Amino acid sequence: MCIRDIVIASTEIYSLGATLYKLLTGITPPSTNQRIAGEDIAPLPDSVSQPTRCAVAEAMRLNKTQRPQSIREFLALLSDKAVTPVNPKKPEDGTVIDEEPRWGEVSDTKKKKKSRLVPITIAVACLAAIGIVVAFLLKPKPAPIGEELAIADSVAVDTLELVSEVVEPEEQEEEVVTPAATQETQTAQQSKPTIGTINGHEYVDLGLSVKWATCNVGASSPAEYGNYYAWGETTTKSEYTQENSKTYGKSMGSIVGNPNYDAARANWGGTWRLPTLSEIDELINKCQWTEVRMNDCYGINIIGPNGNIIFFPAAGFCAPWLNLDGDNGCYWSATPYESDTQRAYGFYFHSGIFDRDWSARYSGDSVRPVSD
């Protein structure tokens, strides 16, 4: 099979576009989460050809179904040749995603969108995909064998000339990754021996202000996903929508420890509760983390200041049904979003990112309890 006909994950195509953008500008583009929140991406230099502009823009679309679906489609955009998508389809979860304006254009009305990224693959696969394209573009030019090879060779020359003209060598140096993150998926380290139990549920002391449970609510082991809860609700549902949410649009303060709204307290009792936003920030800022697999389950290991380790599975989220399980981890806090009555804070992780987040309250996210 021709390499250019290989269909690869939409996140890998996005990474190719982002990498080419960085090479052409020397600027690291904002994350998809920042773009969804409204941050604009700087336009490419005027010296960049229109086919290259088009290829980068299409590869970095927020809607995964609108990106090129194969290396062949990506290269065709670079060569300004129209290609019929290999596998055009609507999102599998049936969600209607509004057409986002290409950067450089301004939409008539900025729409708030759910802060969820498109499906994520591990960074190793992403780097492998980039390696395939780079190797393809940089391979020695053979004697012309048909129109397709001629097109590919001209695309390679055009791309390399653009990079050499716009980017100085020192600008191509990779950014240093902070110690908190590693881009390489490893076999999960098991947590150090459990420190203790509270009300029949195990916890690990990470050396922070609170103790973190070893499992999600509804799970019996760290690698199990557990249950999903809308924010401010204590029972599970068959589907998660605005219409059946009990707190969406309702003015509320922190729900920490309130058994009527806190799913951790309601289901586990004792002193268990949802974490506050400050406790999530403490987890993010004071710990190190790494992407791992535990029993074939993708997730992250959090390593506390004292060296103890805890695992969070990428359980996805429900809106209205389960999405991105095995790719994203989405966890609630007890803290509502300040700016409106429709969202609440939590934390999320996906390929290369671990940070705080906000979600629509009707979304079914995971719950990981803490205790003082």
C-alpha positions in Angstrom: 0.0 0.0 0.0 1.3 3.5 -0.8 2.2 5.4 2.3 0.3 8.4 1.1 -2.9 6.4 1.1 -2.6 5.4 4.8 -5.5 6.7 6.9 -4.2 8.0 10.2 -5.9 9.4 13.3 -7.2 13.0 13.0 -5.1 14.1 16.0 -2.0 13.0 14.1 -3.0 15.1 11.1 -3.6 18.0 13.5 -0.1 17.5 14.9 1.4 17.5 11.4 -0.3 20.9 10.7 0.8 22.3 14.0 4.4 21.2 13.4 4.5 22.7 10.0 3.0 25.9 11.4 5.7 26.1 14.1 8.4 25.5 11.4 7.0 28.3 9.2 6.5 30.9 12.0 8.8 29.9 14.9 5.7 30.3 17.1 4.0 27.5 19.1 0.3 27.6 18.2 -2.2 27.8 21.0 -3.7 24.5 22.2 -7.1 23.3 20.8 -8.5 24.0 24.3 -7.3 27.7 24.1 -8.7 28.0 20.6 -12.1 26.6 21.6 -12.1 29.2 24.4 -11.6 32.0 21.8 -7.9 32.5 21.5 -6.9 33.3 17.9 -4.0 31.8 16.0 -1.6 34.1 14.3 -1.7 34.1 10.5 1.2 32.5 8.5 3.8 34.9 6.9 2.9 36.4 3.5 5.7 34.5 1.9 4.0 31.2 2.5 2.2 29.8 -0.6 -1.5 29.5 -0.7 -1.5 25.6 -1.0 0.7 25.4 2.2 -1.6 27.9 4.0 -4.6 25.7 3.0 -2.9 22.5 4.1 -2.0 23.9 7.5 -5.4 25.4 8.1 -7.3 22.2 7.0 -5.1 20.0 9.2 -5.6 22.2 12.2 -9.4 22.4 12.1 -11.0 21.9 15.5 -13.6 19.6 13.9 -11.8 16.3 13.4 -14.2 15.2 10.6 -13.2 18.3 8.5 -9.5 17.5 8.6 -7.7 15.5 5.9 -8.1 11.8 6.7 -4.9 10.4 5.2 -1.4 11.4 4.3 -2.5 11.4 0.7 -5.1 14.0 1.3 -2.7 16.2 3.3 -0.1 16.0 0.5 -2.7 16.8 -2.1 -3.6 20.0 -0.2 0.1 21.0 -0.2 0.1 20.4 -4.0 -3.2 22.3 -4.5 -4.8 19.1 -5.9 -8.3 18.3 -4.9 -8.8 14.9 -3.2 -11.9 13.1 -2.3 -11.8 12.4 1.5 -11.1 8.8 2.3 -13.6 8.5 5.1 -15.8 11.6 5.5 -18.3 11.2 8.3 -20.1 13.0 11.1 -18.8 12.7 14.7 -19.5 9.2 16.0 -21.4 10.6 19.0 -23.9 12.4 16.7 -23.0 15.9 18.1 -23.4 18.7 15.6 -20.2 20.8 15.6 -20.4 24.3 14.2 -18.1 25.2 11.4 -15.2 27.1 12.9 -13.7 30.0 11.0 -10.2 29.5 9.7 -7.7 31.6 11.6 -7.3 35.0 10.0 -11.1 35.2 9.5 -13.6 36.5 12.0 -16.9 34.7 12.7 -20.1 36.8 12.8 -20.8 35.5 16.2 -18.3 33.9 18.6 -20.0 30.8 20.0 -19.1 29.1 23.2 -18.1 25.5 22.7 -17.7 22.7 25.1 -14.0 22.5 26.2 -13.4 19.1 24.9 -10.6 18.1 22.5 -11.0 15.8 19.6 -10.0 12.2 20.1 -6.3 11.9 21.2 -3.7 9.3 20.4 -0.5 8.8 22.4 2.4 11.0 21.5 4.5 8.1 20.3 2.0 7.4 17.5 1.8 11.2 16.7 5.6 11.4 16.4 5.7 8.3 14.2 3.2 9.8 11.9 5.2 13.0 11.6 8.3 10.9 11.0 6.5 9.1 8.1 5.7 12.4 6.4 9.1 14.0 7.0 10.8 10.8 5.7 8.5 10.8 2.7 9.1 14.5 1.9 12.9 14.2 2.4 13.6 10.9 0.6 16.0 11.1 -2.4 14.2 12.1 -5.6 13.9 9.1 -8.0 13.5 9.3 -11.7 10.0 10.5 -12.5 7.5 7.6 -12.5 4.2 9.0 -13.4 2.4 12.2 -12.4 1.9 11.2 -8.7 5.6 11.0 -8.0 6.2 14.3 -9.8 3.6 16.0 -7.7 5.1 14.6 -4.4 8.6 15.7 -5.4 7.4 19.2 -6.2 5.5 19.4 -2.9 8.7 18.4 -1.0 10.8 21.1 -2.8 8.1 23.8 -2.2 7.8 22.9 1.5 11.5 22.8 2.2 12.1 26.1 0.4 9.4 27.8 2.5 10.9 26.5 5.7 14.4 27.6 4.8 13.2 31.1 3.8 11.0 31.8 6.8 12.5 29.9 9.7 16.1 30.6 11.0 17.9 27.4 12.2 17.9 28.5 15.8 14.1 28.9 15.7 13.6 25.3 14.9 15.0 24.1 18.3 12.5 22.2 20.3 11.0 23.7 23.4 12.0 22.2 26.7 9.2 20.1 28.1 8.5 20.9 31.8 9.5 18.2 34.3 5.7 17.7 35.1 5.1 16.0 31.7 6.5 13.3 29.6 5.4 12.7 26.0 6.2 9.0 26.0 3.6 6.4 27.1 5.1 3.9 29.5 4.0 0.9 31.5 2.3 2.2 34.6 4.2 2.2 37.9 2.1 0.7 40.7 1.4 3.1 43.5 3.5 2.6 46.7 1.7 0.7 49.4 -1.7 2.2 50.3 -1.4 4.6 53.2 -4.7 3.7 54.7 -8.5 3.6 54.3 -11.3 5.9 55.1 -14.9 4.5 55.4 -13.8 1.4 53.5 -12.1 3.2 50.6 -8.3 3.3 50.1 -6.3 6.5 49.7 -2.7 7.5 48.9 -1.0 10.4 50.7 0.9 12.3 47.9 2.3 14.9 50.3 -0.4 17.4 49.6 -3.0 19.1 51.8 -5.5 16.3 51.1 -5.5 12.6 50.7 -6.5 11.3 47.2 -8.6 8.1 46.7 -7.0 5.4 44.7 -10.1 4.7 42.6 -12.9 6.6 40.9 -16.4 6.5 42.5 -18.0 3.3 41.1 -14.7 1.6 40.4 -13.1 -1.3 42.4 -9.6 -0.8 41.1 -7.5 2.1 39.8 -7.7 1.0 36.1 -11.5 0.8 36.1 -13.4 3.8 34.8 -16.1 3.9 37.4 -19.3 5.9 37.2 -20.1 9.3 35.5 -22.0 12.1 37.2 -23.3 15.5 36.0 -22.0 18.3 38.2 -24.0 18.7 41.4 -25.7 15.3 40.9 -25.2 12.1 43.0 -26.7 9.4 40.8 -25.8 8.1 37.3 -28.1 8.5 34.2 -28.6 6.7 30.9 -27.8 10.0 29.1 -26.5 13.4 30.0 -28.3 16.5 28.6 -29.1 20.1 29.5 -32.8 19.1 29.8 -32.2 16.5 32.6 -29.5 18.4 34.4 -30.4 19.5 38.0 -27.9 22.3 38.3 -27.5 23.6 34.7 -28.4 27.3 34.8 -28.9 27.3 38.6 -27.0 29.8 40.7 -24.9 27.8 43.2 -21.8 28.1 45.3 -19.3 25.4 46.2 -20.9 22.0 46.7 -18.0 20.5 48.6 -19.1 18.0 51.2 -22.8 18.6 50.6 -24.4 15.1 50.4 -27.3 16.5 48.2 -24.9 17.6 45.5 -21.4 16.2 46.1 -21.2 12.7 44.4 -18.2 11.7 46.4 -19.8 12.4 49.8 -23.2 11.0 48.8 -21.7 7.7 47.5 -18.8 7.1 49.8 -19.8 8.9 53.0 -17.4 9.6 55.8 -15.1 12.5 55.1 -14.9 11.8 51.4 -15.8 14.7 49.1 -15.1 16.3 45.7 -11.8 18.3 45.5 -11.9 22.1 45.4 -10.3 24.0 42.5 -7.4 25.0 44.8 -6.8 21.3 45.6 -6.8 20.5 41.9 -4.3 23.3 41.2 -2.1 21.8 44.0 -2.2 18.4 42.2 -1.2 20.0 38.9 1.4 22.4 40.2 3.1 20.4 43.0 3.2 17.0 41.4 4.9 15.4 38.4 3.0 13.3 36.0 3.5 10.9 33.1 1.3 9.1 30.5 1.1 5.4 31.3 -0.9 2.2 30.7 -2.1 0.1 33.6 -3.6 -3.3 32.6 -4.1 -2.0 29.0 -5.9 1.1 30.4 -4.5 4.5 29.2 -4.2 7.2 31.9 -1.7 9.2 33.9 0.5 8.5 36.9 0.6 11.4 39.4 3.8 11.5 41.4 3.5 13.5 44.6 6.2 15.5 46.3 6.8 12.6 48.7 7.3 10.1 45.8 4.0 8.3 46.2 2.1 7.6 43.0 -1.6 7.5 42.0 -3.2 6.5 38.7 -6.1 8.2 36.9 -7.7 6.4 34.0 -8.8 8.2 30.8 -12.4 7.4 31.3 -13.8 10.0 28.8 -17.1 11.8 29.5 -20.8 11.5 28.7 -22.6 14.2 26.6 -25.1 12.8 26.1 -23.3 9.4 25.8 -19.8 8.2 26.5 -17.1 9.9 24.4 -13.3 9.8 24.2 -12.9 7.0 26.7 -9.4 5.7 26.4 -8.2 9.1 25.2 -9.3 11.8 27.7 -9.6 12.0 31.4 -12.3 14.4 32.7 -12.8 14.9 36.4 -15.1 17.2 38.4 -14.2 19.6 41.3 -16.7 21.0 43.8 -16.2 24.5 42.4 -18.7 26.2 40.0 -17.4 28.4 37.2 -17.4 32.1 38.2 -18.7 33.6 35.0 -22.0 31.8 34.5 -24.3 29.3 35.9 -23.9 26.6 33.2 -20.4 25.4 33.9 -18.1 24.1 36.7 -14.4 23.4 37.1 -12.5 20.2 37.1 -9.3 18.8 35.6 -8.6 17.0 32.4 -5.7 15.3 30.6 -5.0 14.1 27.1 -1.9 13.6 25.0 0.7 15.9 26.5 -1.6 18.0 28.5 -2.7 17.9 32.2 -4.5 21.0 33.4 -7.6 22.5 35.1 -10.7 22.8 32.9 -14.3 23.8 32.9 -17.2 21.7 31.5 -20.9 22.2 31.0 -22.6 21.0 34.2 -24.8 18.5 32.4 -21.7 16.6 31.2 -21.1 13.2 32.8 -17.6 13.3 34.2 -15.5 11.1 36.5 -15.3 11.7 40.3 -12.1 11.1 42.2 -12.8 11.7 46.0 -10.4 13.4 48.4 -10.4 13.6 52.2 -8.7 15.9 54.7 
